[in-house]
PDB file of C-alpha atoms in Angstrom:
ATOM      1  CA  UNK P   1     -62.223 -72.801 -29.451  1.00 55.00           C
ATOM      2  CA  UNK P   2     -60.052 -69.790 -28.774  1.00 68.00           C
ATOM      3  CA  UNK P   3     -58.171 -69.105 -25.554  1.00 81.00           C
ATOM      4  CA  UNK P   4     -59.017 -66.235 -23.208  1.00 92.00           C
ATOM      5  CA  UNK P   5     -56.933 -64.526 -20.522  1.00 94.00           C
ATOM      6  CA  UNK P   6     -58.727 -63.029 -17.519  1.00 96.00           C
ATOM      7  CA  UNK P   7     -56.481 -60.788 -15.426  1.00 96.00           C
ATOM      8  CA  UNK P   8     -59.243 -59.137 -13.385  1.00 96.00           C
ATOM      9  CA  UNK P   9     -62.777 -60.313 -12.661  1.00 97.00           C
ATOM     10  CA  UNK P  10     -65.444 -58.053 -11.215  1.00 97.00           C
ATOM     11  CA  UNK P  11     -68.482 -59.660  -9.593  1.00 97.00           C
ATOM     12  CA  UNK P  12     -71.457 -57.693  -8.302  1.00 97.00           C
ATOM     13  CA  UNK P  13     -73.208 -58.673  -5.077  1.00 96.00           C
ATOM     14  CA  UNK P  14     -76.336 -59.403  -7.106  1.00 96.00           C
ATOM     15  CA  UNK P  15     -74.438 -61.855  -9.317  1.00 96.00           C
ATOM     16  CA  UNK P  16     -72.795 -63.501  -6.295  1.00 96.00           C
ATOM     17  CA  UNK P  17     -76.235 -64.041  -4.796  1.00 97.00           C
ATOM     18  CA  UNK P  18     -77.560 -65.467  -8.085  1.00 95.00           C
ATOM     19  CA  UNK P  19     -74.773 -67.974  -8.668  1.00 96.00           C
ATOM     20  CA  UNK P  20     -74.822 -69.154  -5.052  1.00 96.00           C
ATOM     21  CA  UNK P  21     -78.599 -69.413  -4.687  1.00 96.00           C
ATOM     22  CA  UNK P  22     -79.554 -70.580  -8.172  1.00 94.00           C
ATOM     23  CA  UNK P  23     -76.489 -72.497  -9.337  1.00 94.00           C
ATOM     24  CA  UNK P  24     -74.740 -73.447  -6.065  1.00 96.00           C
ATOM     25  CA  UNK P  25     -71.367 -72.093  -7.178  1.00 97.00           C
ATOM     26  CA  UNK P  26     -69.312 -69.836  -4.921  1.00 96.00           C
ATOM     27  CA  UNK P  27     -67.639 -66.600  -5.957  1.00 96.00           C
ATOM     28  CA  UNK P  28     -64.218 -67.956  -4.995  1.00 97.00           C
ATOM     29  CA  UNK P  29     -64.813 -71.055  -7.151  1.00 97.00           C
ATOM     30  CA  UNK P  30     -65.480 -68.895 -10.209  1.00 98.00           C
ATOM     31  CA  UNK P  31     -62.422 -66.757  -9.555  1.00 97.00           C
ATOM     32  CA  UNK P  32     -60.247 -69.847  -9.119  1.00 97.00           C
ATOM     33  CA  UNK P  33     -61.592 -71.289 -12.372  1.00 97.00           C
ATOM     34  CA  UNK P  34     -60.877 -68.264 -14.595  1.00 97.00           C
ATOM     35  CA  UNK P  35     -58.600 -65.583 -13.112  1.00 97.00           C
ATOM     36  CA  UNK P  36     -55.016 -65.921 -14.370  1.00 97.00           C
ATOM     37  CA  UNK P  37     -55.726 -69.377 -15.800  1.00 96.00           C
ATOM     38  CA  UNK P  38     -53.899 -70.036 -19.054  1.00 94.00           C
ATOM     39  CA  UNK P  39     -55.682 -71.652 -21.983  1.00 91.00           C
ATOM     40  CA  UNK P  40     -59.329 -70.936 -21.140  1.00 94.00           C
ATOM     41  CA  UNK P  41     -61.541 -72.210 -23.961  1.00 92.00           C
ATOM     42  CA  UNK P  42     -64.253 -69.739 -24.977  1.00 95.00           C
ATOM     43  CA  UNK P  43     -66.456 -68.435 -27.749  1.00 94.00           C
ATOM     44  CA  UNK P  44     -67.781 -64.928 -28.315  1.00 95.00           C
ATOM     45  CA  UNK P  45     -71.554 -64.575 -28.265  1.00 95.00           C
ATOM     46  CA  UNK P  46     -73.511 -61.485 -29.308  1.00 94.00           C
ATOM     47  CA  UNK P  47     -76.758 -61.402 -27.340  1.00 89.00           C
ATOM     48  CA  UNK P  48     -79.292 -58.874 -28.704  1.00 91.00           C
ATOM     49  CA  UNK P  49     -80.285 -57.764 -25.192  1.00 90.00           C
ATOM     50  CA  UNK P  50     -77.078 -58.224 -23.212  1.00 89.00           C
ATOM     51  CA  UNK P  51     -74.390 -57.438 -25.794  1.00 91.00           C
ATOM     52  CA  UNK P  52     -71.049 -59.069 -26.486  1.00 95.00           C
ATOM     53  CA  UNK P  53     -69.955 -61.720 -24.012  1.00 96.00           C
ATOM     54  CA  UNK P  54     -67.462 -64.539 -23.738  1.00 96.00           C
ATOM     55  CA  UNK P  55     -68.798 -67.980 -22.876  1.00 96.00           C
ATOM     56  CA  UNK P  56     -66.004 -69.876 -21.117  1.00 96.00           C
ATOM     57  CA  UNK P  57     -66.089 -73.651 -20.753  1.00 95.00           C
ATOM     58  CA  UNK P  58     -64.127 -74.879 -17.751  1.00 95.00           C
ATOM     59  CA  UNK P  59     -64.647 -76.938 -14.585  1.00 95.00           C
ATOM     60  CA  UNK P  60     -65.609 -76.317 -10.971  1.00 96.00           C
ATOM     61  CA  UNK P  61     -65.350 -79.179  -8.480  1.00 95.00           C
ATOM     62  CA  UNK P  62     -64.498 -81.465 -11.400  1.00 94.00           C
ATOM     63  CA  UNK P  63     -67.809 -80.720 -13.120  1.00 96.00           C
ATOM     64  CA  UNK P  64     -68.187 -78.902 -16.449  1.00 96.00           C
ATOM     65  CA  UNK P  65     -69.336 -75.330 -16.064  1.00 97.00           C
ATOM     66  CA  UNK P  66     -70.059 -72.396 -18.368  1.00 97.00           C
ATOM     67  CA  UNK P  67     -68.977 -68.976 -17.153  1.00 98.00           C
ATOM     68  CA  UNK P  68     -70.374 -65.877 -18.867  1.00 98.00           C
ATOM     69  CA  UNK P  69     -68.026 -62.889 -18.964  1.00 97.00           C
ATOM     70  CA  UNK P  70     -68.675 -59.392 -20.261  1.00 97.00           C
ATOM     71  CA  UNK P  71     -65.658 -57.346 -21.406  1.00 96.00           C
ATOM     72  CA  UNK P  72     -65.029 -54.396 -19.124  1.00 94.00           C
ATOM     73  CA  UNK P  73     -63.553 -51.079 -20.228  1.00 91.00           C
ATOM     74  CA  UNK P  74     -60.192 -51.097 -18.511  1.00 87.00           C
ATOM     75  CA  UNK P  75     -56.995 -49.366 -19.691  1.00 84.00           C
ATOM     76  CA  UNK P  76     -54.992 -52.428 -18.636  1.00 82.00           C
ATOM     77  CA  UNK P  77     -57.257 -54.791 -20.599  1.00 83.00           C
ATOM     78  CA  UNK P  78     -58.165 -58.416 -19.871  1.00 93.00           C
ATOM     79  CA  UNK P  79     -60.850 -57.332 -17.377  1.00 96.00           C
ATOM     80  CA  UNK P  80     -64.350 -58.778 -17.268  1.00 97.00           C
ATOM     81  CA  UNK P  81     -67.636 -58.573 -15.385  1.00 97.00           C
ATOM     82  CA  UNK P  82     -69.174 -61.883 -14.388  1.00 98.00           C
ATOM     83  CA  UNK P  83     -72.617 -62.428 -15.872  1.00 96.00           C
ATOM     84  CA  UNK P  84     -73.277 -65.972 -14.676  1.00 96.00           C
ATOM     85  CA  UNK P  85     -71.784 -69.369 -13.940  1.00 97.00           C
ATOM     86  CA  UNK P  86     -73.669 -72.644 -14.136  1.00 96.00           C
ATOM     87  CA  UNK P  87     -73.057 -76.361 -14.333  1.00 96.00           C
ATOM     88  CA  UNK P  88     -73.851 -77.999 -17.665  1.00 94.00           C
ATOM     89  CA  UNK P  89     -73.999 -81.638 -16.534  1.00 82.00           C
ATOM     90  CA  UNK P  90     -77.334 -81.370 -14.732  1.00 57.00           C
TER      91      UNK P  90
END
């Protein structure tokens, strides 16, 4: 897997609600897991409906989690919109 750098992460209120209600993961947990964390393992995925996204494999609360990030147009670069975050050990 490649390594990704996330300098800025944007999370909509709708996505916060989804990850908390559906996946029981807090916004701050996602930020802590990916923002300014060196060596994030990821793969690019091209979804026909949603477009290009990075699927990041990391951990939250010691459990494996996948975090879906969409590249964001930003002149400084390394900025992403959160699409989802969910545990993969359930």
